[in-house]
Amino acid sequence: MSNTIPPFKALALQTNTRAVNRLSIAEARDSIKRTIQEISSQIRASCQFIGQDCKLVVLPEYFLSGFPLQESVKEWQQKACINFDGEEYAALSKIAVDNNIFLNGNVYELDQHFPSLFFQSCFIIAPNGELILRYRRLNSMYTATPHDVLDQYVEIYGWDSLFPVAKTIIGNLACIASEEILYPEIARCMAFRGAEIFLHSTSEVGSLTPSPKNIAKQARALENMAYVISANSAGISGYDIPADSTNGHSQIVNYEGQIITEAGFGESMAANSTIHIDALRQHRSRPGMANYLSRMRNELFASSYANAIYPGQSLLKKTPNREHFKQLQDEAIRRLRDKGIIS
């Protein structure tokens, strides 16, 4: 997109997450509805405080439900997953319309093409209420991903669905889910499709020392010459895990890898700042040593990535459980040993 984009405000909204694991199905669905209502109020008040130029809001990872533990696929589908085009998305779309914002978040989602699975999905809803981007997490420890059913998934949705980028009036937006910020290939693939702002829904350690994900946010921003807007949880209630273990440090990192705003602990709208897309585009167009995208020599790396390590297609005819994913990682480690990558 070549048109000038005026500077605008973006917000990484740090909200508490209520886990639904210990609730009945009816209680869990009611909790999800109440969470959407509460977030609607928080977004409305935050946008009023920040100003009418707040055009983008990012929500934490699995903000509606928390994450599954020992639940079967069917149990988690019933308790925590939302339909591809269900009432929850309708309610979230209304938030985007009412506040004239692009709204991003991360949820567990059902898909009619894969009834024995659920996916962890990131979404972007435009100010007109349209869902303009759906990204399914590609690297997950205990949840099915498109890679686990790759051939069928690509046949249905196409290769472009794996690394989607939404070209909008505020810039080119892409999503990164949680620990995927630790995998530079995911961000790079999206950058090569034009991504300028990475929307990072996360639920991570709130530490006063540099955490892996916080280090990675700055690295992904710097090497891809892109903004990273990262919204963390303000604690998660409903588990035995201490509630504030995942709390704080929602932040916005600019295209030079500098943290320009960061929240403390607790529910907060403090992580908001001005986004300058025209300045980013000028930075990307400027010759010099710091123009990392223009200096990439991709063909040198192709053979190193050609051999698969983590087994794909493992869920084409199988319903997963946690043991299945543990076995896959054991197999991946064996492949690393066989290839002499680790010893």
Coordinates of N, CA, C and O in Angstrom, one line a residue, residues 186-292:
I186 N 8.6 -18.0 11.7 CA 7.2 -17.6 11.5 C 7.0 -16.1 11.2 O 6.4 -15.7 10.3
A187 N 7.7 -15.3 12.0 CA 7.7 -13.9 11.8 C 8.3 -13.5 10.4 O 7.8 -12.7 9.7
R188 N 9.4 -14.2 10.0 CA 10.0 -13.9 8.8 C 9.1 -14.2 7.6 O 9.0 -13.5 6.6
C189 N 8.4 -15.4 7.6 CA 7.5 -15.7 6.6 C 6.4 -14.6 6.4 O 6.0 -14.3 5.3
M190 N 5.9 -14.1 7.5 CA 4.9 -13.1 7.4 C 5.5 -11.7 6.9 O 4.9 -11.0 6.2
A191 N 6.7 -11.4 7.4 CA 7.4 -10.2 6.9 C 7.6 -10.3 5.4 O 7.4 -9.3 4.7
F192 N 7.9 -11.5 4.8 CA 8.1 -11.6 3.4 C 6.8 -11.5 2.6 O 6.8 -11.5 1.4
R193 N 5.7 -11.6 3.4 CA 4.4 -11.3 2.8 C 3.9 -9.9 3.0 O 2.7 -9.6 2.8
G194 N 4.7 -9.1 3.6 CA 4.4 -7.7 3.7 C 4.1 -7.2 5.1 O 3.7 -6.0 5.3
A195 N 4.1 -8.1 6.1 CA 3.6 -7.7 7.4 C 4.5 -6.5 8.0 O 5.7 -6.6 7.9
E196 N 3.8 -5.6 8.6 CA 4.4 -4.4 9.2 C 4.2 -4.3 10.7 O 5.0 -3.7 11.4
I197 N 3.1 -4.9 11.1 CA 2.8 -4.9 12.5 C 2.5 -6.4 12.9 O 1.6 -7.0 12.4
F198 N 3.3 -6.9 13.9 CA 3.0 -8.2 14.4 C 2.1 -8.1 15.7 O 2.5 -7.4 16.6
L199 N 0.9 -8.7 15.7 CA 0.0 -8.6 16.8 C 0.3 -9.9 17.6 O 0.0 -11.0 17.1
H200 N 0.7 -9.8 18.8 CA 1.2 -10.9 19.6 C 0.3 -11.1 20.8 O 0.5 -10.4 21.8
S201 N -0.6 -12.0 20.8 CA -1.4 -12.4 21.9 C -0.6 -13.4 22.7 O -0.3 -14.5 22.2
T202 N -0.4 -13.1 24.0 CA 0.5 -14.0 24.7 C 0.0 -14.2 26.2 O -0.9 -13.4 26.7
S203 N 0.4 -15.2 26.8 CA 0.2 -15.4 28.3 C 1.5 -16.0 28.8 O 1.8 -17.2 28.6
E204 N 2.3 -15.2 29.4 CA 3.7 -15.5 29.7 C 4.2 -15.1 31.0 O 3.5 -14.3 31.7
V205 N 5.3 -15.5 31.4 CA 6.0 -15.2 32.7 C 6.1 -13.6 32.8 O 6.6 -13.0 31.8
G206 N 5.7 -13.1 33.9 CA 5.9 -11.7 34.2 C 7.1 -11.6 35.1 O 7.0 -11.7 36.3
S207 N 8.3 -11.4 34.5 CA 9.5 -11.4 35.3 C 10.2 -10.0 35.2 O 10.2 -9.3 34.2
L208 N 10.9 -9.7 36.3 CA 11.7 -8.5 36.4 C 13.1 -8.7 35.7 O 13.8 -7.7 35.4
T209 N 13.4 -9.9 35.4 CA 14.6 -10.2 34.6 C 14.2 -10.5 33.1 O 13.1 -10.9 32.9
P210 N 15.1 -10.3 32.1 CA 14.7 -10.6 30.7 C 14.2 -12.0 30.5 O 14.9 -13.0 30.8
S211 N 13.0 -12.1 30.1 CA 12.4 -13.5 29.8 C 12.6 -13.8 28.3 O 12.9 -12.9 27.5
P212 N 12.6 -15.1 28.0 CA 12.8 -15.5 26.6 C 11.9 -14.8 25.6 O 12.3 -14.3 24.6
K213 N 10.6 -14.7 26.0 CA 9.7 -14.0 25.0 C 9.9 -12.5 24.9 O 9.8 -12.0 23.8
N214 N 10.3 -11.9 26.0 CA 10.5 -10.5 25.9 C 11.8 -10.2 25.1 O 11.8 -9.2 24.3
I215 N 12.8 -11.0 25.2 CA 14.0 -10.9 24.4 C 13.6 -11.1 22.9 O 14.0 -10.3 22.0
A216 N 12.8 -12.1 22.7 CA 12.4 -12.5 21.3 C 11.6 -11.4 20.6 O 11.7 -11.1 19.4
K217 N 10.7 -10.7 21.4 CA 9.9 -9.6 20.8 C 10.8 -8.5 20.2 O 10.5 -8.0 19.1
Q218 N 11.8 -8.1 20.9 CA 12.7 -7.1 20.4 C 13.5 -7.6 19.2 O 13.7 -6.9 18.2
A219 N 13.9 -8.9 19.2 CA 14.6 -9.5 18.1 C 13.7 -9.6 16.9 O 14.2 -9.2 15.8
R220 N 12.5 -10.0 17.0 CA 11.6 -10.2 15.9 C 11.3 -8.8 15.2 O 11.2 -8.6 14.0
A221 N 11.1 -7.8 16.1 CA 10.9 -6.4 15.6 C 12.1 -5.9 14.8 O 12.0 -5.4 13.7
L222 N 13.3 -6.0 15.4 CA 14.5 -5.5 14.8 C 14.8 -6.2 13.5 O 15.0 -5.5 12.5
E223 N 14.8 -7.5 13.5 CA 15.3 -8.2 12.3 C 14.3 -8.1 11.1 O 14.7 -8.3 10.0
N224 N 13.0 -7.9 11.5 CA 12.0 -7.8 10.4 C 11.6 -6.4 10.2 O 10.7 -6.1 9.3
M225 N 12.2 -5.4 10.9 CA 11.9 -4.0 10.7 C 10.4 -3.8 10.8 O 9.8 -3.2 9.9
A226 N 9.8 -4.3 11.9 CA 8.4 -4.3 12.1 C 8.0 -3.9 13.5 O 8.8 -4.1 14.4
Y227 N 6.8 -3.4 13.7 CA 6.3 -3.3 15.1 C 5.9 -4.6 15.7 O 5.4 -5.5 14.9
V228 N 6.0 -4.8 17.0 CA 5.4 -5.9 17.7 C 4.6 -5.3 18.8 O 5.0 -4.5 19.7
I229 N 3.3 -5.6 18.8 CA 2.3 -5.2 19.8 C 1.9 -6.4 20.6 O 1.2 -7.3 20.0
S230 N 2.4 -6.5 21.8 CA 2.3 -7.8 22.6 C 1.4 -7.6 23.8 O 1.8 -6.8 24.7
A231 N 0.3 -8.3 23.9 CA -0.6 -8.2 25.1 C -0.5 -9.4 25.9 O -0.8 -10.5 25.4
N232 N -0.1 -9.3 27.1 CA 0.0 -10.4 28.1 C -1.2 -10.4 29.0 O -1.9 -9.4 29.2
S233 N -1.4 -11.5 29.7 CA -2.5 -11.7 30.7 C -2.1 -10.8 31.9 O -0.9 -10.5 32.2
A234 N -3.1 -10.4 32.6 CA -3.0 -9.8 33.9 C -3.3 -10.8 35.0 O -4.0 -10.6 36.0
G235 N -2.6 -12.0 34.9 CA -2.9 -13.1 35.8 C -4.0 -14.0 35.2 O -4.8 -13.6 34.4
I236 N -3.9 -15.3 35.7 CA -5.0 -16.3 35.3 C -5.5 -16.9 36.5 O -4.7 -17.6 37.3
S237 N -6.8 -16.8 36.8 CA -7.4 -17.4 37.9 C -8.1 -18.7 37.5 O -8.5 -18.9 36.3
G238 N -8.2 -19.7 38.5 CA -8.9 -20.9 38.2 C -8.0 -22.1 38.1 O -8.5 -23.2 37.8
Y239 N -6.7 -21.9 38.2 CA -5.8 -23.0 38.2 C -5.1 -23.1 39.6 O -5.2 -22.2 40.4
D240 N -4.3 -24.2 39.9 CA -3.5 -24.3 41.0 C -2.2 -23.4 40.9 O -1.6 -23.1 41.8
I241 N -1.9 -23.2 39.6 CA -0.7 -22.3 39.3 C -0.9 -21.0 40.0 O -2.0 -20.4 39.8
P242 N 0.1 -20.4 40.7 CA -0.1 -19.1 41.2 C -0.6 -18.1 40.2 O 0.0 -18.0 39.1
A243 N -1.7 -17.4 40.5 CA -2.4 -16.6 39.5 C -1.6 -15.6 38.8 O -1.8 -15.3 37.6
D244 N -0.6 -15.0 39.5 CA 0.2 -13.9 38.9 C 1.5 -14.3 38.2 O 2.3 -13.5 37.9
S245 N 1.6 -15.6 38.0 CA 2.8 -16.1 37.3 C 2.8 -15.6 35.9 O 3.9 -15.3 35.3
T246 N 1.7 -15.5 35.2 CA 1.6 -14.9 33.9 C 0.9 -13.5 34.0 O -0.3 -13.4 34.0
N247 N 1.7 -12.5 34.2 CA 1.2 -11.2 34.5 C 2.2 -10.1 34.2 O 3.4 -10.2 34.6
G248 N 1.8 -9.1 33.4 CA 2.6 -8.0 33.2 C 3.4 -7.9 32.0 O 3.5 -8.9 31.2
H249 N 4.0 -6.8 31.7 CA 4.9 -6.5 30.6 C 4.3 -6.5 29.2 O 5.0 -6.8 28.3
S250 N 3.0 -6.3 29.1 CA 2.5 -6.0 27.8 C 3.2 -4.8 27.2 O 3.6 -3.9 28.0
Q251 N 3.6 -4.9 26.0 CA 4.5 -3.8 25.4 C 4.3 -3.6 24.0 O 3.7 -4.4 23.2
I252 N 4.8 -2.5 23.5 CA 4.9 -2.2 22.1 C 6.4 -2.0 21.8 O 7.0 -1.2 22.4
V253 N 6.9 -2.7 20.8 CA 8.3 -2.6 20.3 C 8.3 -2.0 18.9 O 7.5 -2.4 18.1
N254 N 9.1 -1.0 18.7 CA 9.1 -0.4 17.4 C 10.0 -1.1 16.4 O 10.7 -2.2 16.7
Y255 N 10.1 -0.6 15.2 CA 10.8 -1.3 14.1 C 12.3 -1.3 14.2 O 13.0 -1.9 13.4
E256 N 12.8 -0.6 15.2 CA 14.3 -0.7 15.5 C 14.6 -1.5 16.7 O 15.7 -1.5 17.2
G257 N 13.5 -2.2 17.2 CA 13.7 -3.1 18.3 C 13.7 -2.5 19.7 O 14.1 -3.0 20.7
Q258 N 13.2 -1.2 19.8 CA 13.1 -0.5 21.0 C 11.8 -0.6 21.7 O 10.7 -0.4 21.0
I259 N 11.7 -0.9 22.9 CA 10.4 -1.0 23.7 C 10.0 0.5 23.9 O 10.7 1.3 24.6
I260 N 8.9 0.9 23.3 CA 8.5 2.3 23.5 C 7.4 2.5 24.5 O 7.1 3.6 24.9
T261 N 6.8 1.4 25.0 CA 5.9 1.5 26.1 C 5.7 0.1 26.7 O 5.8 -0.9 26.0
E262 N 5.4 0.0 28.0 CA 5.3 -1.3 28.7 C 4.5 -1.2 29.9 O 4.7 -0.2 30.7
A263 N 3.6 -2.1 30.1 CA 2.7 -2.1 31.3 C 3.4 -2.7 32.5 O 4.4 -3.5 32.3
G264 N 3.0 -2.4 33.7 CA 3.5 -3.1 34.9 C 2.6 -4.3 35.1 O 2.3 -5.1 34.1
F265 N 2.3 -4.6 36.3 CA 1.5 -5.8 36.6 C 0.0 -5.4 36.9 O -0.3 -4.3 37.2
G266 N -0.9 -6.4 36.7 CA -2.3 -6.2 36.9 C -3.0 -5.7 35.6 O -2.4 -5.4 34.6
E267 N -4.3 -5.6 35.7 CA -5.1 -5.1 34.6 C -4.7 -3.7 34.2 O -4.6 -2.9 35.1
S268 N -4.4 -3.5 32.9 CA -3.8 -2.2 32.6 C -4.0 -1.9 31.1 O -4.0 -2.7 30.2
M269 N -4.2 -0.6 30.8 CA -4.2 0.0 29.5 C -2.9 0.8 29.2 O -2.8 1.6 28.3
A270 N -1.9 0.6 30.1 CA -0.7 1.5 30.1 C 0.1 1.2 28.8 O 0.8 2.1 28.3
A271 N 0.0 0.0 28.2 CA 0.8 -0.3 27.0 C 0.1 0.2 25.8 O -0.4 -0.5 25.0
N272 N 0.1 1.5 25.6 CA -0.4 2.1 24.4 C 0.6 3.2 23.9 O 1.3 3.8 24.7
S273 N 0.7 3.3 22.6 CA 1.6 4.3 22.0 C 1.2 4.6 20.6 O 0.3 3.9 20.0
T274 N 1.9 5.5 20.0 CA 1.6 6.0 18.6 C 2.4 5.1 17.7 O 3.6 4.8 17.9
I275 N 1.7 4.7 16.6 CA 2.3 3.8 15.6 C 2.5 4.7 14.3 O 1.6 5.4 13.9
H276 N 3.7 4.7 13.8 CA 4.1 5.5 12.6 C 4.4 4.6 11.4 O 5.6 4.2 11.2
I277 N 3.4 4.2 10.7 CA 3.7 3.3 9.6 C 4.5 3.9 8.5 O 5.4 3.3 7.8
D278 N 4.2 5.2 8.2 CA 5.0 5.9 7.1 C 6.5 5.9 7.5 O 7.4 5.7 6.6
A279 N 6.8 6.1 8.7 CA 8.2 6.1 9.2 C 8.8 4.7 9.0 O 10.0 4.5 8.6
L280 N 8.0 3.7 9.3 CA 8.5 2.3 9.1 C 8.8 2.0 7.7 O 9.8 1.4 7.3
R281 N 7.9 2.5 6.8 CA 8.1 2.2 5.4 C 9.3 3.0 4.8 O 10.0 2.4 4.0
Q282 N 9.5 4.1 5.3 CA 10.7 4.9 4.9 C 12.0 4.1 5.4 O 13.0 4.0 4.7
H283 N 11.9 3.6 6.6 CA 13.0 2.8 7.2 C 13.3 1.6 6.4 O 14.5 1.3 6.1
R284 N 12.3 0.9 5.9 CA 12.5 -0.3 5.1 C 13.0 0.1 3.7 O 13.6 -0.8 3.0
S285 N 12.8 1.3 3.3 CA 13.2 1.7 1.9 C 14.6 2.3 1.9 O 15.1 2.7 0.8
R286 N 15.2 2.5 3.0 CA 16.5 3.2 3.2 C 17.6 2.2 3.0 O 17.8 1.3 3.8
P287 N 18.5 2.4 2.0 CA 19.7 1.5 1.9 C 20.6 1.7 3.1 O 20.7 2.8 3.7
G288 N 21.3 0.6 3.5 CA 22.2 0.7 4.6 C 22.3 -0.7 5.3 O 21.5 -1.6 5.1
M289 N 23.2 -0.8 6.2 CA 23.5 -2.0 7.0 C 22.3 -2.4 7.8 O 22.1 -3.6 8.0
A290 N 21.4 -1.5 8.2 CA 20.3 -1.8 9.1 C 19.1 -2.2 8.3 O 18.0 -2.5 8.9
N291 N 19.2 -2.3 7.0 CA 18.0 -2.8 6.2 C 18.1 -4.3 6.0 O 18.6 -4.8 5.0
Y292 N 17.7 -5.0 7.1 CA 18.0 -6.4 7.1 C 17.2 -7.2 6.1 O 17.6 -8.2 5.6

